[in-house]
Amino acid sequence: AQKITQTQPGMFVQEKEAVTLDCTYDTSDPSYGLFWYKQPSSGEMIFLIYQGSYDQQNATEGRYSLNFQKARKSANLVISASQLGDSAMYFCAMRDGGSNYKLTFGKGTLLTVNP
Amino acid sequence: DVKVTQSSRYLVKRTGEKVFLECVQDMDHENMFWYRQDPGLGLRLIYFSYDVKMKEKGDIPEGYSVSREKKERFSLILESASTNQTSMYLCASGRTGLFTDTQYFGPGTRLTVL
């Protein structure tokens, strides 16, 4: 069964606008962590933000925030004030107690920021 | 800064060749991982290692083997390369113990098998 679902293969946003990238997850473990990574065209995976299942507040890191809705099992990434350099693939990933050290990744969303 | 390096950014090999992809990390991480990335499929785990000489199969281990003789180095081996192994290969490393810890990725190796 797919653990991480990213339903948007591609998204477009105008520079300076905000954009939300969707991620839903599936786990029966009460302890889990959710990660978002950015992959520019150069190929390296860059860690952006983390949300733990017991965290009371939504995670934020600069222009990135995570809209965590535990009951709906969603962990959407919000990028505020988009920049041209935000154009990249974005991956949502999860680690839960059953997967030990491993991360399970979604299929990714390709974000294009238009000038 | 954590650094994960991979031996090649681009590699072209012929069908049937034995291929070695090398990964080195400089942060004394216990865990190392090899992923394969294909368009529309995301990242899929091939193998991971949680200690020297220890390894576990990931989701798609068929056609691959690994070696970890030193803590900092993790090698992916294609015993007899095939065209369906043309892909982007990403190595990662991470610590044991903290649930919140991210994995750190290398720049990737784009392998083409002709």
XYZ file of C-alpha atoms in Angstrom:
229
model
C 0.000 0.000 0.000
C 1.255 3.439 -0.863
C 2.303 5.270 2.247
C 2.881 8.721 0.777
C 0.666 10.274 -1.902
C 1.454 13.434 -3.795
C -1.444 13.996 -6.166
C -0.018 16.955 -8.097
C 2.536 15.868 -10.710
C 3.082 19.514 -11.630
C 2.199 22.932 -10.283
C 2.611 26.462 -11.607
C 2.793 29.638 -9.544
C 3.513 33.273 -10.253
C 6.571 34.805 -8.662
C 5.834 36.349 -5.246
C 2.647 34.354 -4.773
C 2.158 31.531 -2.266
C 1.739 27.917 -3.309
C 0.634 24.753 -1.516
C 2.005 21.342 -2.410
C -0.166 18.458 -1.226
C 0.940 15.378 0.654
C -1.168 12.702 2.311
C 0.218 9.770 4.224
C -0.896 6.469 5.614
C 0.378 4.866 8.790
C -1.084 3.099 11.785
C 1.907 3.968 13.953
C 1.247 6.837 16.400
C 4.885 7.918 16.157
C 6.054 9.180 12.819
C 7.886 12.024 11.171
C 7.199 13.829 7.934
C 9.872 15.474 5.792
C 9.890 17.673 2.732
C 12.816 17.805 0.307
C 13.583 20.014 -2.665
C 15.422 18.693 -5.701
C 16.594 21.338 -8.203
C 17.510 20.366 -11.731
C 21.108 19.849 -10.582
C 19.935 16.708 -8.770
C 20.859 17.110 -5.117
C 18.132 16.553 -2.514
C 17.837 19.402 -0.058
C 16.067 18.956 3.271
C 13.487 21.707 3.844
C 11.293 21.022 6.844
C 10.260 18.386 9.390
C 7.011 17.732 11.281
C 6.695 15.175 14.071
C 3.442 13.414 14.806
C 3.373 14.725 18.364
C 4.306 18.279 17.496
C 1.579 20.638 18.660
C 2.405 23.390 16.213
C 2.915 23.441 12.497
C 6.563 23.533 11.523
C 7.990 26.628 9.871
C 11.387 27.333 8.306
C 11.688 30.742 6.714
C 9.360 30.858 3.711
C 8.408 27.207 4.177
C 5.632 26.072 6.461
C 3.865 22.802 6.909
C 0.089 22.637 7.141
C -0.227 19.538 9.308
C -3.723 18.098 9.660
C -3.295 14.923 11.644
C -6.888 13.699 11.495
C -6.874 14.017 7.728
C -3.354 12.558 7.494
C -2.126 15.425 5.416
C 1.110 17.396 5.575
C 0.999 20.044 2.891
C 3.999 22.261 2.192
C 3.287 25.968 1.848
C 5.854 28.172 0.144
C 5.216 31.859 0.635
C 6.418 34.617 -1.699
C 7.629 32.225 -4.397
C 10.946 32.934 -6.078
C 12.278 31.770 -9.437
C 14.798 29.645 -7.567
C 11.959 27.666 -6.001
C 11.388 25.923 -9.337
C 12.260 22.295 -8.555
C 10.876 18.865 -7.721
C 9.477 18.599 -4.210
C 9.225 15.313 -2.352
C 7.271 14.451 0.756
C 8.656 11.588 2.869
C 7.734 9.741 6.046
C 9.466 7.718 8.686
C 7.386 5.682 11.122
C 8.175 3.175 13.824
C 7.647 0.275 11.483
C 10.177 1.498 8.943
C 13.067 1.831 11.365
C 15.671 4.089 9.829
C 14.059 4.245 6.430
C 12.206 7.016 4.658
C 9.325 6.360 2.302
C 9.020 8.955 -0.444
C 6.130 10.200 -2.529
C 6.422 10.501 -6.292
C 7.070 14.214 -6.161
C 5.594 17.452 -7.489
C 7.350 19.571 -10.107
C 6.919 23.226 -9.206
C 7.463 25.888 -11.839
C 7.629 29.515 -10.760
C 6.751 31.933 -13.555
C 8.151 35.477 -13.686
C 28.451 20.794 6.927
C 27.559 17.210 6.202
C 29.038 16.040 2.993
C 28.026 13.017 0.971
C 29.969 12.484 -2.217
C 29.414 10.076 -5.075
C 32.166 8.891 -7.359
C 30.591 10.005 -10.633
C 27.889 12.432 -11.713
C 27.427 10.726 -15.063
C 28.276 7.182 -16.099
C 27.745 5.284 -19.348
C 28.141 1.496 -19.352
C 27.392 -1.388 -21.679
C 24.929 -4.195 -21.038
C 26.566 -6.986 -19.068
C 29.289 -4.849 -17.525
C 29.916 -4.882 -13.785
C 29.297 -1.403 -12.405
C 30.451 0.080 -9.117
C 28.885 3.210 -7.663
C 30.759 4.618 -4.691
C 29.467 6.827 -1.913
C 31.437 8.465 0.887
C 30.144 10.454 3.866
C 32.211 12.494 6.275
C 29.876 12.771 9.295
C 30.436 9.411 10.959
C 26.831 8.379 10.285
C 25.859 4.820 11.109
C 23.301 4.486 8.345
C 23.790 4.699 4.618
C 21.282 4.232 1.828
C 21.103 3.708 -1.904
C 18.036 4.941 -3.784
C 16.990 4.790 -7.367
C 15.008 7.687 -8.833
C 12.885 7.369 -11.960
C 10.417 9.901 -13.400
C 6.949 9.405 -11.984
C 8.130 6.853 -9.432
C 9.888 9.015 -6.866
C 12.751 7.565 -4.841
C 12.822 3.849 -4.203
C 15.145 2.257 -1.688
C 17.499 -0.369 -3.083
C 19.595 -1.278 -0.033
C 20.639 0.251 3.217
C 23.330 -0.405 5.778
C 23.133 0.298 9.505
C 26.704 -0.655 10.345
C 29.931 -1.834 8.768
C 29.370 -5.108 6.930
C 25.646 -4.996 7.785
C 23.016 -4.513 5.120
C 19.313 -4.886 4.535
C 17.320 -5.119 1.358
C 15.109 -2.236 0.469
C 12.122 -2.258 -1.832
C 13.888 -3.057 -5.108
C 17.094 -5.027 -4.415
C 16.920 -7.335 -7.441
C 19.912 -6.972 -9.715
C 21.948 -5.059 -7.134
C 24.335 -5.821 -4.320
C 26.141 -3.592 -1.831
C 29.318 -3.492 0.170
C 30.229 -1.600 3.305
C 33.736 -2.387 4.476
C 34.331 0.978 6.153
C 31.885 3.160 8.020
C 32.240 6.098 5.672
C 31.926 4.208 2.409
C 28.961 2.404 0.855
C 29.166 0.866 -2.592
C 26.378 -0.188 -4.918
C 27.230 -2.947 -7.369
C 25.431 -3.894 -10.530
C 26.791 -7.379 -11.222
C 25.648 -7.403 -14.840
C 24.194 -4.107 -15.926
C 20.998 -4.115 -17.941
C 19.230 -1.353 -19.850
C 16.398 -1.258 -17.302
C 18.940 -0.134 -14.715
C 19.392 3.154 -16.536
C 18.414 5.618 -13.850
C 19.487 8.262 -11.352
C 21.122 6.766 -8.257
C 21.177 8.690 -5.015
C 23.203 7.849 -1.946
C 22.243 9.134 1.507
C 23.506 8.898 5.061
C 21.950 9.492 8.464
C 22.287 8.942 12.182
C 20.741 6.263 14.342
C 18.685 7.171 17.333
C 16.891 10.397 16.632
C 13.542 9.957 14.961
C 13.645 13.491 13.700
C 16.928 13.186 11.891
C 16.927 13.830 8.193
C 18.977 11.907 5.691
C 21.716 13.750 3.823
C 21.994 13.102 0.128
C 24.809 13.038 -2.354
C 24.583 14.786 -5.733
C 23.455 11.643 -7.554
C 24.889 9.508 -10.350
C 23.052 9.422 -13.630
C 23.753 5.983 -15.063
C 23.032 5.063 -18.653
C 23.295 1.426 -19.721
C 23.517 0.914 -23.475
